[in-house]
mmCIF file of C-alpha atoms in Angstrom:
data_model
loop_
_atom_site.group_PDB
_atom_site.id
_atom_site.type_symbol
_atom_site.label_atom_id
_atom_site.label_comp_id
_atom_site.label_asym_id
_atom_site.label_seq_id
_atom_site.Cartn_x
_atom_site.Cartn_y
_atom_site.Cartn_z
ATOM 1 C CA MET S 1 -39.668 -36.509 22.743
ATOM 2 C CA LEU S 2 -36.100 -36.315 21.668
ATOM 3 C CA SER S 3 -35.353 -34.343 18.534
ATOM 4 C CA ARG S 4 -31.666 -34.868 18.484
ATOM 5 C CA ALA S 5 -30.018 -34.191 15.165
ATOM 6 C CA ALA S 6 -30.316 -37.437 13.325
ATOM 7 C CA ARG S 7 -28.491 -36.479 10.216
ATOM 8 C CA SER S 8 -25.367 -38.564 10.460
ATOM 9 C CA ALA S 9 -23.779 -37.743 7.124
ATOM 10 C CA SER S 10 -20.906 -40.155 7.490
ATOM 11 C CA ARG S 11 -17.377 -39.215 6.574
ATOM 12 C CA THR S 12 -16.536 -40.519 3.146
ATOM 13 C CA LEU S 13 -12.990 -40.843 1.967
ATOM 14 C CA VAL S 14 -12.555 -39.496 -1.570
ATOM 15 C CA PRO S 15 -9.653 -40.998 -3.618
ATOM 16 C CA ALA S 16 -7.048 -43.220 -1.946
ATOM 17 C CA PRO S 17 -5.726 -42.072 1.428
ATOM 18 C CA GLY S 18 -2.411 -40.269 1.101
ATOM 19 C CA SER S 19 -2.816 -39.420 -2.584
ATOM 20 C CA ARG S 20 -2.490 -35.757 -3.400
ATOM 21 C CA GLY S 21 -5.724 -33.832 -3.083
ATOM 22 C CA SER S 22 -7.585 -36.626 -1.302
ATOM 23 C CA ARG S 23 -9.896 -35.333 1.334
ATOM 24 C CA GLN S 24 -12.759 -36.448 3.507
ATOM 25 C CA LYS S 25 -16.142 -34.947 2.852
ATOM 26 C CA HIS S 26 -17.344 -32.637 5.575
ATOM 27 C CA SER S 27 -20.268 -33.759 7.679
ATOM 28 C CA LEU S 28 -22.823 -32.144 9.950
ATOM 29 C CA PRO S 29 -21.824 -32.623 13.601
ATOM 30 C CA ASP S 30 -24.479 -33.808 16.036
ATOM 31 C CA LEU S 31 -25.714 -31.272 18.600
ATOM 32 C CA PRO S 32 -24.446 -32.005 22.120
ATOM 33 C CA TYR S 33 -27.999 -31.514 23.486
ATOM 34 C CA ASP S 34 -31.636 -31.780 22.420
ATOM 35 C CA TYR S 35 -33.193 -29.122 20.204
ATOM 36 C CA GLY S 36 -35.320 -27.933 23.124
ATOM 37 C CA ALA S 37 -32.478 -27.806 25.678
ATOM 38 C CA LEU S 38 -31.875 -24.032 25.396
ATOM 39 C CA GLU S 39 -35.482 -22.941 25.972
ATOM 40 C CA PRO S 40 -36.790 -20.423 26.871
ATOM 41 C CA HIS S 41 -33.748 -18.497 25.568
ATOM 42 C CA ILE S 42 -33.607 -20.121 22.143
ATOM 43 C CA SER S 43 -36.618 -22.071 20.939
ATOM 44 C CA ALA S 44 -36.523 -25.697 19.848
ATOM 45 C CA GLN S 45 -37.962 -24.739 16.478
ATOM 46 C CA ILE S 46 -35.058 -22.351 15.873
ATOM 47 C CA MET S 47 -32.464 -24.877 16.973
ATOM 48 C CA GLN S 48 -33.903 -27.528 14.676
ATOM 49 C CA LEU S 49 -34.055 -25.287 11.605
ATOM 50 C CA HIS S 50 -30.700 -23.712 12.363
ATOM 51 C CA HIS S 51 -28.909 -27.000 12.748
ATOM 52 C CA SER S 52 -30.680 -29.397 10.364
ATOM 53 C CA LYS S 53 -31.350 -26.909 7.556
ATOM 54 C CA HIS S 54 -28.915 -23.953 7.657
ATOM 55 C CA HIS S 55 -25.816 -25.678 8.954
ATOM 56 C CA ALA S 56 -26.542 -28.765 6.866
ATOM 57 C CA THR S 57 -26.723 -26.608 3.724
ATOM 58 C CA TYR S 58 -23.332 -25.053 4.475
ATOM 59 C CA VAL S 59 -21.893 -28.548 4.778
ATOM 60 C CA ASN S 60 -23.384 -29.764 1.501
ATOM 61 C CA ASN S 61 -22.404 -26.647 -0.402
ATOM 62 C CA LEU S 62 -18.915 -26.692 1.056
ATOM 63 C CA ASN S 63 -18.390 -30.209 -0.242
ATOM 64 C CA ALA S 64 -19.614 -29.164 -3.694
ATOM 65 C CA VAL S 65 -17.370 -26.098 -3.866
ATOM 66 C CA GLU S 66 -14.303 -28.030 -2.757
ATOM 67 C CA GLU S 67 -14.879 -30.555 -5.542
ATOM 68 C CA LYS S 68 -15.021 -27.788 -8.130
ATOM 69 C CA TYR S 69 -12.005 -26.103 -6.617
ATOM 70 C CA LEU S 70 -9.880 -29.224 -6.959
ATOM 71 C CA GLU S 71 -10.833 -29.528 -10.612
ATOM 72 C CA ALA S 72 -9.864 -25.921 -11.278
ATOM 73 C CA LEU S 73 -6.575 -26.347 -9.399
ATOM 74 C CA GLU S 74 -5.691 -29.385 -11.499
ATOM 75 C CA LYS S 75 -6.349 -27.478 -14.686
ATOM 76 C CA GLY S 76 -4.282 -24.494 -13.514
ATOM 77 C CA ASP S 77 -7.426 -22.402 -13.872
ATOM 78 C CA VAL S 78 -6.650 -19.596 -11.449
ATOM 79 C CA THR S 79 -9.578 -17.513 -12.718
ATOM 80 C CA THR S 80 -12.053 -20.151 -11.567
ATOM 81 C CA GLN S 81 -10.144 -20.717 -8.333
ATOM 82 C CA VAL S 82 -10.668 -17.050 -7.496
ATOM 83 C CA ALA S 83 -14.300 -17.067 -8.624
ATOM 84 C CA LEU S 84 -14.991 -19.954 -6.232
ATOM 85 C CA GLN S 85 -13.441 -18.194 -3.250
ATOM 86 C CA PRO S 86 -16.585 -16.392 -2.026
ATOM 87 C CA GLY S 87 -18.430 -19.706 -1.986
ATOM 88 C CA LEU S 88 -15.602 -21.425 -0.134
ATOM 89 C CA LYS S 89 -15.378 -18.642 2.424
ATOM 90 C CA PHE S 90 -19.135 -18.446 2.894
ATOM 91 C CA ASN S 91 -19.863 -22.149 3.190
ATOM 92 C CA GLY S 92 -16.553 -23.110 4.807
ATOM 93 C CA GLY S 93 -16.931 -20.242 7.222
ATOM 94 C CA GLY S 94 -20.537 -21.200 7.864
ATOM 95 C CA HIS S 95 -19.523 -24.774 8.687
ATOM 96 C CA ILE S 96 -16.670 -23.733 10.958
ATOM 97 C CA ASN S 97 -18.654 -21.050 12.710
ATOM 98 C CA HIS S 98 -21.658 -23.205 13.459
ATOM 99 C CA SER S 99 -19.578 -26.161 14.540
ATOM 100 C CA ILE S 100 -18.005 -23.898 17.127
ATOM 101 C CA PHE S 101 -21.307 -22.247 17.993
ATOM 102 C CA TRP S 102 -23.132 -25.389 19.105
ATOM 103 C CA THR S 103 -20.348 -26.104 21.550
ATOM 104 C CA ASN S 104 -20.328 -22.476 22.738
ATOM 105 C CA LEU S 105 -23.936 -22.821 23.858
ATOM 106 C CA SER S 106 -25.340 -24.452 26.916
ATOM 107 C CA PRO S 107 -28.237 -23.617 29.237
ATOM 108 C CA LYS S 108 -25.717 -21.303 30.980
ATOM 109 C CA GLY S 109 -24.907 -18.847 28.057
ATOM 110 C CA GLY S 110 -21.697 -17.149 26.561
ATOM 111 C CA GLY S 111 -19.531 -13.916 26.352
ATOM 112 C CA GLU S 112 -18.862 -10.903 24.043
ATOM 113 C CA PRO S 113 -15.979 -9.734 21.819
ATOM 114 C CA LYS S 114 -14.222 -6.375 22.320
ATOM 115 C CA GLY S 115 -13.007 -3.811 19.757
ATOM 116 C CA LEU S 116 -9.401 -2.557 19.341
ATOM 117 C CA ILE S 117 -8.355 1.006 20.209
ATOM 118 C CA PRO S 118 -5.425 2.031 18.018
ATOM 119 C CA LEU S 119 -2.183 2.821 19.840
ATOM 120 C CA LEU S 120 0.518 2.565 17.195
ATOM 121 C CA GLY S 121 0.059 2.374 13.437
ATOM 122 C CA ILE S 122 2.594 1.503 10.744
ATOM 123 C CA ASP S 123 1.777 2.832 7.296
ATOM 124 C CA VAL S 124 2.757 0.314 4.672
ATOM 125 C CA TRP S 125 1.375 2.088 1.653
ATOM 126 C CA GLU S 126 4.171 2.119 -0.904
ATOM 127 C CA HIS S 127 4.325 5.886 -0.830
ATOM 128 C CA ALA S 128 5.496 5.589 2.786
ATOM 129 C CA TYR S 129 8.740 3.810 1.843
ATOM 130 C CA TYR S 130 9.232 3.182 -1.885
ATOM 131 C CA LEU S 131 11.538 6.036 -2.801
ATOM 132 C CA GLN S 132 14.040 4.783 -0.224
ATOM 133 C CA TYR S 133 13.382 1.087 0.202
ATOM 134 C CA LYS S 134 11.841 0.231 -3.178
ATOM 135 C CA ASN S 135 10.076 -3.123 -2.967
ATOM 136 C CA VAL S 136 11.895 -4.175 0.227
ATOM 137 C CA ARG S 137 9.234 -3.378 2.779
ATOM 138 C CA PRO S 138 11.003 -5.416 5.506
ATOM 139 C CA ASP S 139 13.962 -2.997 5.434
ATOM 140 C CA TYR S 140 11.543 -0.138 6.027
ATOM 141 C CA LEU S 141 10.054 -2.013 8.954
ATOM 142 C CA LYS S 142 13.531 -2.596 10.433
ATOM 143 C CA ALA S 143 14.293 1.097 10.143
ATOM 144 C CA ILE S 144 11.055 2.522 11.523
ATOM 145 C CA TRP S 145 11.561 1.067 14.974
ATOM 146 C CA ASN S 146 14.387 3.600 15.420
ATOM 147 C CA VAL S 147 11.887 6.450 15.357
ATOM 148 C CA ILE S 148 8.827 5.185 17.237
ATOM 149 C CA ASN S 149 7.609 7.814 19.717
ATOM 150 C CA TRP S 150 6.904 5.686 22.748
ATOM 151 C CA GLU S 151 5.795 8.726 24.789
ATOM 152 C CA ASN S 152 2.903 9.169 22.400
ATOM 153 C CA VAL S 153 1.997 5.476 22.339
ATOM 154 C CA THR S 154 2.026 5.509 26.147
ATOM 155 C CA GLU S 155 -0.265 8.582 26.269
ATOM 156 C CA ARG S 156 -2.754 6.789 24.017
ATOM 157 C CA TYR S 157 -2.571 3.643 26.100
ATOM 158 C CA MET S 158 -3.159 5.532 29.349
ATOM 159 C CA ALA S 159 -6.166 7.283 27.768
ATOM 160 C CA CYS S 160 -7.716 3.895 26.916
ATOM 161 C CA LYS S 161 -7.497 2.580 30.403
ATOM 162 C CA LYS S 162 -9.580 5.350 31.974
ATOM 163 C CA MET Z 1 23.243 -3.317 -23.073
ATOM 164 C CA LEU Z 2 20.186 -5.505 -23.108
ATOM 165 C CA SER Z 3 18.439 -5.929 -19.831
ATOM 166 C CA ARG Z 4 15.801 -8.301 -20.956
ATOM 167 C CA ALA Z 5 14.130 -10.242 -18.199
ATOM 168 C CA ALA Z 6 16.344 -13.259 -17.819
ATOM 169 C CA ARG Z 7 14.430 -14.957 -15.130
ATOM 170 C CA SER Z 8 13.199 -18.025 -16.962
ATOM 171 C CA ALA Z 9 11.631 -19.906 -14.068
ATOM 172 C CA SER Z 10 10.807 -23.025 -16.028
ATOM 173 C CA ARG Z 11 7.540 -24.834 -15.617
ATOM 174 C CA THR Z 12 7.977 -27.723 -13.262
ATOM 175 C CA LEU Z 13 5.490 -30.539 -13.177
ATOM 176 C CA VAL Z 14 4.539 -31.442 -9.622
ATOM 177 C CA PRO Z 15 3.332 -35.052 -9.022
ATOM 178 C CA ALA Z 16 2.468 -37.335 -11.903
ATOM 179 C CA PRO Z 17 0.318 -35.904 -14.676
ATOM 180 C CA GLY Z 18 -3.337 -36.769 -14.317
ATOM 181 C CA SER Z 19 -3.164 -37.555 -10.610
ATOM 182 C CA ARG Z 20 -5.586 -35.643 -8.438
ATOM 183 C CA GLY Z 21 -4.251 -32.280 -7.389
ATOM 184 C CA SER Z 22 -1.300 -32.371 -9.787
ATOM 185 C CA ARG Z 23 -0.465 -28.997 -11.172
ATOM 186 C CA GLN Z 24 2.343 -27.139 -12.900
ATOM 187 C CA LYS Z 25 4.107 -24.425 -10.958
ATOM 188 C CA HIS Z 26 3.468 -20.932 -12.233
ATOM 189 C CA SER Z 27 6.395 -19.053 -13.770
ATOM 190 C CA LEU Z 28 7.335 -15.430 -14.438
ATOM 191 C CA PRO Z 29 6.734 -14.607 -18.106
ATOM 192 C CA ASP Z 30 9.515 -12.769 -19.942
ATOM 193 C CA LEU Z 31 8.842 -9.167 -20.920
ATOM 194 C CA PRO Z 32 8.315 -8.796 -24.666
ATOM 195 C CA TYR Z 33 10.750 -5.809 -24.677
ATOM 196 C CA ASP Z 34 13.725 -4.419 -22.751
ATOM 197 C CA TYR Z 35 13.291 -2.710 -19.403
ATOM 198 C CA GLY Z 36 14.190 0.641 -20.987
ATOM 199 C CA ALA Z 37 11.927 0.247 -24.004
ATOM 200 C CA LEU Z 38 9.026 2.305 -22.623
ATOM 201 C CA GLU Z 39 11.067 5.384 -21.717
ATOM 202 C CA PRO Z 40 10.507 8.252 -21.245
ATOM 203 C CA HIS Z 41 6.929 7.312 -20.369
ATOM 204 C CA ILE Z 42 7.786 4.575 -17.867
ATOM 205 C CA SER Z 43 11.361 4.441 -16.597
ATOM 206 C CA ALA Z 44 13.665 1.431 -16.924
ATOM 207 C CA GLN Z 45 14.134 1.405 -13.160
ATOM 208 C CA ILE Z 46 10.395 1.054 -12.599
ATOM 209 C CA MET Z 47 10.049 -1.653 -15.242
ATOM 210 C CA GLN Z 48 12.900 -3.663 -13.786
ATOM 211 C CA LEU Z 49 11.620 -3.508 -10.195
ATOM 212 C CA HIS Z 50 8.046 -4.018 -11.271
ATOM 213 C CA HIS Z 51 8.786 -7.129 -13.343
ATOM 214 C CA SER Z 52 11.754 -8.779 -11.636
ATOM 215 C CA LYS Z 53 10.739 -8.016 -8.042
ATOM 216 C CA HIS Z 54 7.021 -7.372 -7.680
ATOM 217 C CA HIS Z 55 5.670 -9.732 -10.335
ATOM 218 C CA ALA Z 56 8.292 -12.362 -9.491
ATOM 219 C CA THR Z 57 7.197 -12.260 -5.855
ATOM 220 C CA TYR Z 58 3.563 -12.813 -6.772
ATOM 221 C CA VAL Z 59 4.604 -15.863 -8.797
ATOM 222 C CA ASN Z 60 6.720 -17.337 -5.998
ATOM 223 C CA ASN Z 61 4.113 -16.665 -3.333
ATOM 224 C CA LEU Z 62 1.324 -18.068 -5.507
ATOM 225 C CA ASN Z 63 3.211 -21.335 -5.872
ATOM 226 C CA ALA Z 64 3.794 -21.471 -2.109
ATOM 227 C CA VAL Z 65 0.138 -20.776 -1.267
ATOM 228 C CA GLU Z 66 -1.132 -23.408 -3.704
ATOM 229 C CA GLU Z 67 1.176 -25.969 -2.113
ATOM 230 C CA LYS Z 68 -0.149 -25.168 1.354
ATOM 231 C CA TYR Z 69 -3.724 -25.146 0.100
ATOM 232 C CA LEU Z 70 -3.411 -28.661 -1.264
ATOM 233 C CA GLU Z 71 -2.027 -29.879 2.054
ATOM 234 C CA ALA Z 72 -4.871 -28.274 3.986
ATOM 235 C CA LEU Z 73 -7.440 -29.715 1.578
ATOM 236 C CA GLU Z 74 -6.009 -33.204 2.076
ATOM 237 C CA LYS Z 75 -6.218 -32.842 5.836
ATOM 238 C CA GLY Z 76 -9.769 -31.493 5.727
ATOM 239 C CA ASP Z 77 -8.469 -28.363 7.422
ATOM 240 C CA VAL Z 78 -11.103 -25.855 6.317
ATOM 241 C CA THR Z 79 -9.838 -23.195 8.728
ATOM 242 C CA THR Z 80 -6.503 -23.123 6.941
ATOM 243 C CA GLN Z 81 -8.155 -23.293 3.514
ATOM 244 C CA VAL Z 82 -10.117 -20.135 4.316
ATOM 245 C CA ALA Z 83 -7.094 -18.476 5.922
ATOM 246 C CA LEU Z 84 -5.140 -19.059 2.690
ATOM 247 C CA GLN Z 85 -7.792 -17.489 0.447
ATOM 248 C CA PRO Z 86 -6.569 -13.906 0.717
ATOM 249 C CA GLY Z 87 -3.086 -15.053 -0.243
ATOM 250 C CA LEU Z 88 -4.433 -17.000 -3.232
ATOM 251 C CA LYS Z 89 -6.483 -14.064 -4.444
ATOM 252 C CA PHE Z 90 -3.674 -11.581 -3.861
ATOM 253 C CA ASN Z 91 -0.820 -13.509 -5.411
ATOM 254 C CA GLY Z 92 -2.928 -15.285 -8.034
ATOM 255 C CA GLY Z 93 -4.516 -11.989 -8.995
ATOM 256 C CA GLY Z 94 -1.118 -10.281 -8.999
ATOM 257 C CA HIS Z 95 0.256 -12.904 -11.378
ATOM 258 C CA ILE Z 96 -2.741 -12.762 -13.710
ATOM 259 C CA ASN Z 97 -2.890 -8.966 -13.741
ATOM 260 C CA HIS Z 98 0.778 -8.363 -14.428
ATOM 261 C CA SER Z 99 0.956 -11.065 -17.063
ATOM 262 C CA ILE Z 100 -1.775 -9.184 -18.941
ATOM 263 C CA PHE Z 101 -0.228 -5.775 -18.250
ATOM 264 C CA TRP Z 102 3.153 -6.471 -19.889
ATOM 265 C CA THR Z 103 1.376 -7.455 -23.128
ATOM 266 C CA ASN Z 104 -0.851 -4.361 -22.942
ATOM 267 C CA LEU Z 105 2.233 -2.147 -23.252
ATOM 268 C CA SER Z 106 4.655 -1.711 -26.144
ATOM 269 C CA PRO Z 107 7.397 0.672 -27.240
ATOM 270 C CA LYS Z 108 5.509 0.859 -30.559
ATOM 271 C CA GLY Z 109 2.228 1.590 -28.797
ATOM 272 C CA GLY Z 110 0.139 4.717 -28.434
ATOM 273 C CA GLY Z 111 -2.336 6.399 -30.741
ATOM 274 C CA GLU Z 112 -5.743 4.862 -31.206
ATOM 275 C CA PRO Z 113 -7.119 1.435 -31.997
ATOM 276 C CA LYS Z 114 -8.608 0.683 -35.411
ATOM 277 C CA GLY Z 115 -11.419 -1.365 -36.908
ATOM 278 C CA GLU Z 116 -13.864 -3.347 -34.778
ATOM 279 C CA LEU Z 117 -12.411 -2.346 -31.428
ATOM 280 C CA LEU Z 118 -12.561 1.348 -32.298
ATOM 281 C CA GLU Z 119 -16.143 0.931 -33.471
ATOM 282 C CA ALA Z 120 -17.064 -0.832 -30.233
ATOM 283 C CA ILE Z 121 -15.417 1.930 -28.199
ATOM 284 C CA LYS Z 122 -17.368 4.590 -30.082
ATOM 285 C CA ARG Z 123 -20.572 2.624 -29.650
ATOM 286 C CA ASP Z 124 -20.139 1.984 -25.927
ATOM 287 C CA PHE Z 125 -18.487 5.242 -24.811
ATOM 288 C CA GLY Z 126 -19.438 7.799 -27.467
ATOM 289 C CA SER Z 127 -15.924 8.454 -28.750
ATOM 290 C CA PHE Z 128 -12.344 7.353 -28.205
ATOM 291 C CA ASP Z 129 -11.618 10.556 -26.278
ATOM 292 C CA LYS Z 130 -14.547 10.005 -23.940
ATOM 293 C CA PHE Z 131 -13.404 6.430 -23.340
ATOM 294 C CA LYS Z 132 -9.873 7.618 -22.626
ATOM 295 C CA GLU Z 133 -11.148 10.278 -20.198
ATOM 296 C CA LYS Z 134 -13.301 7.759 -18.368
ATOM 297 C CA LEU Z 135 -10.640 5.071 -17.993
ATOM 298 C CA THR Z 136 -8.194 7.739 -16.869
ATOM 299 C CA ALA Z 137 -10.627 9.101 -14.270
ATOM 300 C CA VAL Z 138 -11.456 5.643 -12.950
ATOM 301 C CA SER Z 139 -7.758 4.720 -12.718
ATOM 302 C CA VAL Z 140 -6.778 7.988 -11.045
ATOM 303 C CA GLY Z 141 -9.719 7.613 -8.672
ATOM 304 C CA VAL Z 142 -8.793 4.197 -7.299
ATOM 305 C CA GLN Z 143 -8.488 4.570 -3.532
ATOM 306 C CA GLY Z 144 -5.288 2.957 -2.429
ATOM 307 C CA SER Z 145 -3.836 0.167 -4.516
ATOM 308 C CA GLY Z 146 -5.613 -1.310 -7.487
ATOM 309 C CA TRP Z 147 -6.186 -1.335 -11.240
ATOM 310 C CA GLY Z 148 -8.296 0.436 -13.812
ATOM 311 C CA TRP Z 149 -9.667 -1.892 -16.494
ATOM 312 C CA LEU Z 150 -11.267 -1.925 -19.894
ATOM 313 C CA GLY Z 151 -13.218 -5.148 -19.857
ATOM 314 C CA PHE Z 152 -15.729 -7.009 -21.988
ATOM 315 C CA ASN Z 153 -19.135 -7.875 -20.582
ATOM 316 C CA LYS Z 154 -20.000 -11.164 -22.243
ATOM 317 C CA ASP Z 155 -23.608 -11.244 -21.023
ATOM 318 C CA GLN Z 156 -24.381 -7.854 -22.489
ATOM 319 C CA GLY Z 157 -21.923 -8.007 -25.372
ATOM 320 C CA ARG Z 158 -20.417 -4.645 -24.561
ATOM 321 C CA LEU Z 159 -17.264 -2.974 -23.334
ATOM 322 C CA GLN Z 160 -17.190 -1.793 -19.745
ATOM 323 C CA ILE Z 161 -14.772 0.147 -17.570
ATOM 324 C CA ALA Z 162 -14.186 -1.044 -14.014
ATOM 325 C CA ALA Z 163 -11.787 -0.603 -11.105
ATOM 326 C CA CYS Z 164 -10.513 -3.368 -8.848
ATOM 327 C CA SER Z 165 -8.821 -3.103 -5.468
ATOM 328 C CA ASN Z 166 -5.433 -4.484 -4.599
ATOM 329 C CA GLN Z 167 -4.711 -7.417 -6.938
ATOM 330 C CA ASP Z 168 -8.297 -8.593 -7.273
ATOM 331 C CA PRO Z 169 -8.399 -10.098 -10.759
ATOM 332 C CA LEU Z 170 -11.060 -8.556 -13.004
ATOM 333 C CA GLN Z 171 -12.613 -11.732 -14.339
ATOM 334 C CA GLY Z 172 -12.571 -13.680 -11.098
ATOM 335 C CA THR Z 173 -14.232 -10.886 -9.155
ATOM 336 C CA THR Z 174 -16.549 -9.184 -11.680
ATOM 337 C CA GLY Z 175 -16.936 -11.650 -14.544
ATOM 338 C CA LEU Z 176 -15.692 -9.057 -17.049
ATOM 339 C CA ILE Z 177 -13.050 -10.309 -19.497
ATOM 340 C CA PRO Z 178 -9.880 -8.202 -19.113
ATOM 341 C CA LEU Z 179 -8.735 -6.365 -22.265
ATOM 342 C CA LEU Z 180 -6.573 -3.493 -20.987
ATOM 343 C CA GLY Z 181 -5.349 -2.962 -17.442
ATOM 344 C CA ILE Z 182 -3.745 0.073 -15.866
ATOM 345 C CA ASP Z 183 -1.755 -0.679 -12.738
ATOM 346 C CA VAL Z 184 -2.165 2.190 -10.268
ATOM 347 C CA TRP Z 185 -0.315 0.675 -7.357
ATOM 348 C CA GLU Z 186 2.272 3.230 -6.299
ATOM 349 C CA HIS Z 187 5.088 0.868 -7.274
ATOM 350 C CA ALA Z 188 3.938 1.252 -10.893
ATOM 351 C CA TYR Z 189 4.773 4.955 -11.005
ATOM 352 C CA TYR Z 190 6.069 6.453 -7.755
ATOM 353 C CA LEU Z 191 9.795 6.513 -8.521
ATOM 354 C CA GLN Z 192 9.101 8.626 -11.585
ATOM 355 C CA TYR Z 193 5.841 10.474 -10.926
ATOM 356 C CA LYS Z 194 5.770 10.512 -7.104
ATOM 357 C CA ASN Z 195 2.257 11.207 -5.840
ATOM 358 C CA VAL Z 196 1.134 12.712 -9.151
ATOM 359 C CA ARG Z 197 -0.761 9.717 -10.464
ATOM 360 C CA PRO Z 198 -2.519 11.810 -13.142
ATOM 361 C CA ASP Z 199 0.853 12.472 -14.831
ATOM 362 C CA TYR Z 200 1.517 8.722 -14.990
ATOM 363 C CA LEU Z 201 -1.891 8.228 -16.576
ATOM 364 C CA LYS Z 202 -1.177 10.926 -19.179
ATOM 365 C CA ALA Z 203 2.105 9.232 -20.039
ATOM 366 C CA ILE Z 204 0.919 5.630 -20.242
ATOM 367 C CA TRP Z 205 -1.419 6.299 -23.153
ATOM 368 C CA ASN Z 206 1.744 6.693 -25.255
ATOM 369 C CA VAL Z 207 2.658 3.037 -24.820
ATOM 370 C CA ILE Z 208 -0.672 1.228 -24.958
ATOM 371 C CA ASN Z 209 -0.380 -1.757 -27.313
ATOM 372 C CA TRP Z 210 -3.663 -1.550 -29.214
ATOM 373 C CA GLU Z 211 -2.823 -4.646 -31.249
ATOM 374 C CA ASN Z 212 -2.817 -6.702 -28.085
ATOM 375 C CA VAL Z 213 -5.986 -5.116 -26.737
ATOM 376 C CA THR Z 214 -7.655 -5.819 -30.087
ATOM 377 C CA GLU Z 215 -6.521 -9.475 -30.022
ATOM 378 C CA ARG Z 216 -8.053 -9.880 -26.592
ATOM 379 C CA TYR Z 217 -11.265 -8.231 -27.733
ATOM 380 C CA MET Z 218 -11.574 -10.420 -30.811
ATOM 381 C CA ALA Z 219 -10.988 -13.528 -28.685
ATOM 382 C CA CYS Z 220 -13.919 -12.564 -26.423
ATOM 383 C CA LYS Z 221 -16.382 -12.283 -29.190
ATOM 384 C CA LYS Z 222 -16.067 -15.890 -30.384
#
């Protein structure tokens, strides 16, 4: 029996197209496969809950937060704009991440991210430049390239590749 | 010669009033005193850079970020909306924080508060000296860039000391109402005090505008 995601929250246009601040509501994308398609690696029960409950909640909450954000923006209420940020990041991020995720999965699996090994760092704490460059950090950046020790950066790079 | 902040970026109305997403651009507030007014505690050079460069940049960047945010919102581009958040928090917080800070300072400042605020300080911290020690320690102890704050906890009806990182605005991130902020970014003191942040803290108590802090406190309690 098919258990394809049936929640087709359609895209609704809010205010007239082209008017400032108009936006479409976000909607839950359909899965490109049945809930049971990834078994035995990921169960159908997980896929159904994950998609139709968790991801759906991110979508609904994202729409709600964006509405509140627009109101705060119109009122010039920067305090509320900032207070809403965690909700925007969490639910917006949740929607983006899961939308990508469903397409990243198939019965054949995915890859892994890698960490960064530092080779060259540029300190931009104000104490590193202020007495000379004051607020003009870009001038400091222009200057510092004259004193980069490429021998050292190369040593570090070679050590990584072992 | 007066060197009063002359940058009077006027408020410009963007799109028609009342239309969705319309907003006024933010503008740099004038300082209520000359750049040299807080000497010898905070130098004129610092005040001029701090106000006319640092704060001005937050204002300009805030306006730019809000413009981009509105565009992204219209296009349903959530990726960009999230990517813009740090810039909104940083520049929006920077504008809020510095706007409060300039009013928290005065050439006629220093000493101790009086009346209800003093009573609240004694109640919530034990004594004015203990409060001063604590806010100083918290401000000195900020790792990296940030602010020390005296804030008002509306839920509990009491004063509270807190630190925030970078330009995170106190109210937006903790819910506390800001009364008195101490900027401990290096740009606030480095030219004069170098790495010796504690000396800056000692000096700044001489220019705290208790009238303003009291006004803010009284406004909270309504």
